Amino acid sequence: KAGVTQTPRYLIKTRGQQVTLSCSPISGHRSVSWYQQTPGQGLQFLFEYFSETQRNKGNFPGRFSGRQFSNSRSEMNVSTLELGDSALYLCASKPISEGTEAFFGQGTRLTVV
Amino acid sequence: GENVEQHPSTLSVQEGDSAVIKCTYSDSASNYFPWYKQELGKGPQLIIDIRSNVGEKKDQRIAVTLNKTAKHFSLHITETQPEDSAVYFCAARYSSASKIIFGSGTRLSIRP
């Protein structure tokens, strides 16, 4: 069974641009969560999607948004990029929203210059 | 508020010795406590977890203990090996939501 797949692995963007990251969960998993990982703030929860609906949201500005498609694949978008958005963005999938074990992808390393 | 504190931030042990990482959580209603290992260039990997109705769980060289009264849980690695070197994260799932809150991480180094 394939694991969680995130694309692209690396991305360099300029301040003010927008970016879209993609996550394909493990087959059969319907819950996808997104996390931002930085050296200073650690792993911070962005949001969770389940059955195409946002179930939970972390404390991030509205520039961070996401969506989930009917095949459970998810995308997150960051608009008007700032230097501080440089981070590793991780996606985790679970079979259901109330499920416990979350499996992470390898992440997308975003660098804003 | 939702918070998980993790100590120490760095830990260096001699190969073959034991390593202990400790975490505390703030929401007494938390019911699930996973531990993740993250190697360089990879995403976090679940290594062991414990639910609130269990006090201890062991899997080969790894064990986790939970003290619900004190809201503490700990990871114990025995007979450490070089491949145990990584960053370890504790986490707690809060009952008010399905999201998982992570500790700040412990960088474990195994000295040969």
mmCIF file of C-alpha atoms in Angstrom:
data_model
loop_
_atom_site.group_PDB
_atom_site.id
_atom_site.type_symbol
_atom_site.label_atom_id
_atom_site.label_comp_id
_atom_site.label_asym_id
_atom_site.label_seq_id
_atom_site.Cartn_x
_atom_site.Cartn_y
_atom_site.Cartn_z
ATOM 1 C CA LYS A 1 0.000 0.000 0.000
ATOM 2 C CA ALA A 2 1.469 3.352 -1.010
ATOM 3 C CA GLY A 3 2.106 5.902 1.709
ATOM 4 C CA VAL A 4 1.179 9.552 1.847
ATOM 5 C CA THR A 5 2.509 11.388 -1.194
ATOM 6 C CA GLN A 6 3.264 15.086 -1.193
ATOM 7 C CA THR A 7 4.221 17.123 -4.231
ATOM 8 C CA PRO A 8 6.371 18.919 -4.958
ATOM 9 C CA ARG A 9 9.171 18.012 -2.531
ATOM 10 C CA TYR A 10 10.904 21.361 -2.863
ATOM 11 C CA LEU A 11 9.668 24.776 -3.897
ATOM 12 C CA ILE A 12 11.198 28.251 -4.064
ATOM 13 C CA LYS A 13 8.873 31.226 -4.328
ATOM 14 C CA THR A 14 9.201 34.988 -4.145
ATOM 15 C CA ARG A 15 7.546 37.170 -1.537
ATOM 16 C CA GLY A 16 4.048 38.156 -2.598
ATOM 17 C CA GLN A 17 3.490 35.112 -4.774
ATOM 18 C CA GLN A 18 1.082 32.320 -4.011
ATOM 19 C CA VAL A 19 1.721 28.600 -3.834
ATOM 20 C CA THR A 20 -0.319 25.401 -3.968
ATOM 21 C CA LEU A 21 0.861 22.173 -2.359
ATOM 22 C CA SER A 22 -0.659 18.763 -2.969
ATOM 23 C CA CYS A 23 -1.199 15.714 -0.774
ATOM 24 C CA SER A 24 -2.454 12.275 -1.766
ATOM 25 C CA PRO A 25 -3.442 10.261 1.327
ATOM 26 C CA ILE A 26 -3.095 6.548 1.818
ATOM 27 C CA SER A 27 -5.705 4.691 -0.212
ATOM 28 C CA GLY A 28 -8.921 4.461 1.780
ATOM 29 C CA HIS A 29 -8.023 7.283 4.155
ATOM 30 C CA ARG A 30 -10.537 10.088 4.146
ATOM 31 C CA SER A 31 -8.989 12.487 6.652
ATOM 32 C CA VAL A 32 -6.115 14.758 5.668
ATOM 33 C CA SER A 33 -4.401 17.156 8.069
ATOM 34 C CA TRP A 34 -1.790 19.765 7.271
ATOM 35 C CA TYR A 35 1.036 20.903 9.554
ATOM 36 C CA GLN A 36 3.706 23.560 9.287
ATOM 37 C CA GLN A 37 7.112 22.677 10.696
ATOM 38 C CA THR A 38 9.729 25.333 11.462
ATOM 39 C CA PRO A 39 12.786 25.244 13.724
ATOM 40 C CA GLY A 40 11.349 27.946 15.943
ATOM 41 C CA GLN A 41 7.696 26.893 16.228
ATOM 42 C CA GLY A 42 7.912 23.140 15.760
ATOM 43 C CA LEU A 43 4.962 21.273 14.311
ATOM 44 C CA GLN A 44 1.880 23.456 14.146
ATOM 45 C CA PHE A 45 -1.546 22.302 13.047
ATOM 46 C CA LEU A 46 -2.974 24.153 10.059
ATOM 47 C CA PHE A 47 -6.255 22.404 9.265
ATOM 48 C CA GLU A 48 -7.955 19.077 8.735
ATOM 49 C CA TYR A 49 -10.261 17.976 5.957
ATOM 50 C CA PHE A 50 -12.609 15.037 5.999
ATOM 51 C CA SER A 51 -15.021 14.127 3.233
ATOM 52 C CA GLU A 52 -14.300 17.423 1.451
ATOM 53 C CA THR A 53 -15.195 19.480 4.546
ATOM 54 C CA GLN A 54 -12.856 21.381 6.830
ATOM 55 C CA ARG A 55 -13.216 19.817 10.282
ATOM 56 C CA ASN A 56 -10.653 21.747 12.290
ATOM 57 C CA LYS A 57 -8.534 24.823 11.854
ATOM 58 C CA GLY A 58 -5.400 26.014 13.600
ATOM 59 C CA ASN A 59 -4.331 29.561 14.403
ATOM 60 C CA PHE A 60 -3.055 30.672 11.037
ATOM 61 C CA PRO A 61 -4.038 33.752 9.018
ATOM 62 C CA GLY A 62 -6.567 33.557 6.218
ATOM 63 C CA ARG A 63 -3.733 33.505 3.664
ATOM 64 C CA PHE A 64 -3.538 29.795 4.424
ATOM 65 C CA SER A 65 -6.371 27.799 2.936
ATOM 66 C CA GLY A 66 -7.065 24.301 1.780
ATOM 67 C CA ARG A 67 -9.510 22.022 0.121
ATOM 68 C CA GLN A 68 -10.183 18.349 -0.372
ATOM 69 C CA PHE A 69 -11.452 16.594 -3.442
ATOM 70 C CA SER A 70 -13.866 13.698 -3.735
ATOM 71 C CA ASN A 71 -10.961 11.255 -4.071
ATOM 72 C CA SER A 72 -9.618 12.540 -0.707
ATOM 73 C CA ARG A 73 -6.632 14.261 -2.279
ATOM 74 C CA SER A 74 -6.015 17.602 -0.643
ATOM 75 C CA GLU A 75 -4.364 20.857 -1.590
ATOM 76 C CA MET A 76 -3.276 23.743 0.547
ATOM 77 C CA ASN A 77 -2.752 27.227 -0.756
ATOM 78 C CA VAL A 78 -0.769 30.098 0.677
ATOM 79 C CA SER A 79 -1.354 33.515 -0.846
ATOM 80 C CA THR A 80 0.781 36.646 -0.605
ATOM 81 C CA LEU A 81 3.788 34.705 0.606
ATOM 82 C CA GLU A 82 5.952 36.137 3.373
ATOM 83 C CA LEU A 83 9.523 35.226 4.284
ATOM 84 C CA GLY A 84 8.207 33.678 7.496
ATOM 85 C CA ASP A 85 6.186 31.159 5.513
ATOM 86 C CA SER A 86 9.391 29.308 4.703
ATOM 87 C CA ALA A 87 8.909 25.909 6.312
ATOM 88 C CA LEU A 88 8.395 22.219 5.812
ATOM 89 C CA TYR A 89 4.700 21.582 5.149
ATOM 90 C CA LEU A 90 3.570 18.149 6.190
ATOM 91 C CA CYS A 91 0.429 16.277 5.356
ATOM 92 C CA ALA A 92 -0.944 13.428 7.453
ATOM 93 C CA SER A 93 -3.744 11.020 6.638
ATOM 94 C CA LYS A 94 -6.083 8.950 8.794
ATOM 95 C CA PRO A 95 -8.877 6.572 7.855
ATOM 96 C CA ILE A 96 -11.488 8.745 9.563
ATOM 97 C CA SER A 97 -11.454 12.087 11.328
ATOM 98 C CA GLU A 98 -11.880 10.511 14.764
ATOM 99 C CA GLY A 99 -9.173 8.010 13.968
ATOM 100 C CA THR A 100 -6.017 8.003 15.977
ATOM 101 C CA GLU A 101 -3.014 6.850 13.947
ATOM 102 C CA ALA A 102 -1.885 9.545 11.565
ATOM 103 C CA PHE A 103 0.612 8.770 8.818
ATOM 104 C CA PHE A 104 2.783 11.562 7.511
ATOM 105 C CA GLY A 105 4.189 12.246 4.082
ATOM 106 C CA GLN A 106 7.755 13.428 3.546
ATOM 107 C CA GLY A 107 6.656 17.031 3.277
ATOM 108 C CA THR A 108 7.139 19.921 0.905
ATOM 109 C CA ARG A 109 10.051 22.221 1.699
ATOM 110 C CA LEU A 110 8.934 25.758 0.822
ATOM 111 C CA THR A 111 11.504 28.533 0.677
ATOM 112 C CA VAL A 112 10.319 32.111 0.249
ATOM 113 C CA VAL A 113 12.943 34.574 -0.966
ATOM 114 C CA GLY B 1 -5.321 25.966 26.393
ATOM 115 C CA GLU B 2 -4.030 23.189 24.208
ATOM 116 C CA ASN B 3 -0.402 22.630 25.043
ATOM 117 C CA VAL B 4 2.137 19.799 25.141
ATOM 118 C CA GLU B 5 5.480 20.432 26.788
ATOM 119 C CA GLN B 6 8.436 18.183 26.002
ATOM 120 C CA HIS B 7 11.807 17.800 27.753
ATOM 121 C CA PRO B 8 14.694 17.720 27.158
ATOM 122 C CA SER B 9 15.170 19.501 23.858
ATOM 123 C CA THR B 10 18.443 17.647 23.249
ATOM 124 C CA LEU B 11 19.678 14.361 24.664
ATOM 125 C CA SER B 12 22.977 12.580 24.130
ATOM 126 C CA VAL B 13 23.461 9.044 25.437
ATOM 127 C CA GLN B 14 26.113 6.375 25.079
ATOM 128 C CA GLU B 15 25.249 3.527 22.753
ATOM 129 C CA GLY B 16 23.675 0.761 24.774
ATOM 130 C CA ASP B 17 22.366 3.073 27.485
ATOM 131 C CA SER B 18 18.721 4.093 27.964
ATOM 132 C CA ALA B 19 17.072 7.328 26.891
ATOM 133 C CA VAL B 20 14.010 8.904 28.481
ATOM 134 C CA ILE B 21 11.925 11.743 27.060
ATOM 135 C CA LYS B 22 9.153 13.330 29.101
ATOM 136 C CA CYS B 23 6.009 15.220 28.142
ATOM 137 C CA THR B 24 3.150 16.914 29.920
ATOM 138 C CA TYR B 25 -0.220 17.886 28.519
ATOM 139 C CA SER B 26 -2.766 20.438 29.651
ATOM 140 C CA ASP B 27 -6.180 19.021 28.713
ATOM 141 C CA SER B 28 -7.219 16.332 31.178
ATOM 142 C CA ALA B 29 -9.701 15.040 28.614
ATOM 143 C CA SER B 30 -6.951 14.057 26.155
ATOM 144 C CA ASN B 31 -7.268 10.395 25.306
ATOM 145 C CA TYR B 32 -4.562 9.461 22.828
ATOM 146 C CA PHE B 33 -0.800 9.997 23.022
ATOM 147 C CA PRO B 34 1.390 9.069 20.051
ATOM 148 C CA TRP B 35 5.144 9.335 19.713
ATOM 149 C CA TYR B 36 6.809 10.135 16.412
ATOM 150 C CA LYS B 37 10.379 9.767 15.187
ATOM 151 C CA GLN B 38 11.623 12.111 12.494
ATOM 152 C CA GLU B 39 14.828 11.430 10.609
ATOM 153 C CA LEU B 40 16.580 14.006 8.499
ATOM 154 C CA GLY B 41 14.702 14.781 5.303
ATOM 155 C CA LYS B 42 11.716 12.645 6.228
ATOM 156 C CA GLY B 43 8.289 13.156 7.694
ATOM 157 C CA PRO B 44 7.468 12.044 11.252
ATOM 158 C CA GLN B 45 6.924 8.312 11.656
ATOM 159 C CA LEU B 46 4.650 6.881 14.325
ATOM 160 C CA ILE B 47 6.703 4.573 16.568
ATOM 161 C CA ILE B 48 4.387 3.862 19.480
ATOM 162 C CA ASP B 49 1.190 5.206 20.989
ATOM 163 C CA ILE B 50 -0.849 4.833 24.153
ATOM 164 C CA ARG B 51 -4.472 5.417 24.984
ATOM 165 C CA SER B 52 -5.770 6.932 28.186
ATOM 166 C CA ASN B 53 -7.144 3.653 29.508
ATOM 167 C CA VAL B 54 -3.666 2.103 29.566
ATOM 168 C CA GLY B 55 -0.783 2.955 31.912
ATOM 169 C CA GLU B 56 2.093 1.391 30.009
ATOM 170 C CA LYS B 57 2.831 -0.096 26.604
ATOM 171 C CA LYS B 58 5.952 -1.776 25.324
ATOM 172 C CA ASP B 59 7.219 -2.675 21.875
ATOM 173 C CA GLN B 60 10.643 -4.331 21.862
ATOM 174 C CA ARG B 61 13.140 -1.666 23.020
ATOM 175 C CA ILE B 62 10.557 1.105 23.194
ATOM 176 C CA ALA B 63 8.088 1.694 26.006
ATOM 177 C CA VAL B 64 5.682 4.474 26.856
ATOM 178 C CA THR B 65 4.164 5.230 30.262
ATOM 179 C CA LEU B 66 1.174 7.421 31.055
ATOM 180 C CA ASN B 67 0.242 9.055 34.353
ATOM 181 C CA LYS B 68 -3.213 10.523 33.838
ATOM 182 C CA THR B 69 -3.376 12.075 37.284
ATOM 183 C CA ALA B 70 -0.199 14.051 36.746
ATOM 184 C CA LYS B 71 -0.858 14.473 33.015
ATOM 185 C CA HIS B 72 2.589 13.119 32.229
ATOM 186 C CA PHE B 73 3.723 10.613 29.658
ATOM 187 C CA SER B 74 7.190 9.383 28.824
ATOM 188 C CA LEU B 75 9.101 7.519 26.136
ATOM 189 C CA HIS B 76 11.752 5.022 27.191
ATOM 190 C CA ILE B 77 14.275 3.597 24.736
ATOM 191 C CA THR B 78 16.516 0.841 26.079
ATOM 192 C CA GLU B 79 19.753 -0.527 24.627
ATOM 193 C CA THR B 80 20.065 2.466 22.331
ATOM 194 C CA GLN B 81 21.591 1.994 18.889
ATOM 195 C CA PRO B 82 23.044 4.476 16.360
ATOM 196 C CA GLU B 83 19.889 4.245 14.250
ATOM 197 C CA ASP B 84 17.904 5.640 17.182
ATOM 198 C CA SER B 85 19.481 9.039 16.520
ATOM 199 C CA ALA B 86 16.649 11.311 15.350
ATOM 200 C CA VAL B 87 14.201 13.936 16.568
ATOM 201 C CA TYR B 88 11.377 12.527 18.681
ATOM 202 C CA PHE B 89 8.011 14.231 19.129
ATOM 203 C CA CYS B 90 5.356 13.475 21.683
ATOM 204 C CA ALA B 91 1.785 14.462 20.934
ATOM 205 C CA ALA B 92 -1.682 14.479 22.431
ATOM 206 C CA ARG B 93 -5.072 14.317 20.846
ATOM 207 C CA TYR B 94 -7.522 16.634 22.495
ATOM 208 C CA SER B 95 -11.025 15.340 22.926
ATOM 209 C CA SER B 96 -12.521 18.644 21.828
ATOM 210 C CA ALA B 97 -11.204 18.097 18.319
ATOM 211 C CA SER B 98 -9.578 15.421 16.278
ATOM 212 C CA LYS B 99 -6.406 17.433 15.760
ATOM 213 C CA ILE B 100 -3.154 16.321 17.338
ATOM 214 C CA ILE B 101 -0.963 18.789 19.238
ATOM 215 C CA PHE B 102 2.780 18.133 19.175
ATOM 216 C CA GLY B 103 5.520 18.770 21.683
ATOM 217 C CA SER B 104 8.542 20.800 20.647
ATOM 218 C CA GLY B 105 10.719 17.770 19.927
ATOM 219 C CA THR B 106 13.821 16.132 21.410
ATOM 220 C CA ARG B 107 16.950 15.677 19.348
ATOM 221 C CA LEU B 108 18.436 12.362 20.463
ATOM 222 C CA SER B 109 22.055 11.595 19.642
ATOM 223 C CA ILE B 110 23.622 8.202 20.297
ATOM 224 C CA ARG B 111 27.369 8.329 20.986
ATOM 225 C CA PRO B 112 29.361 5.309 19.721
#
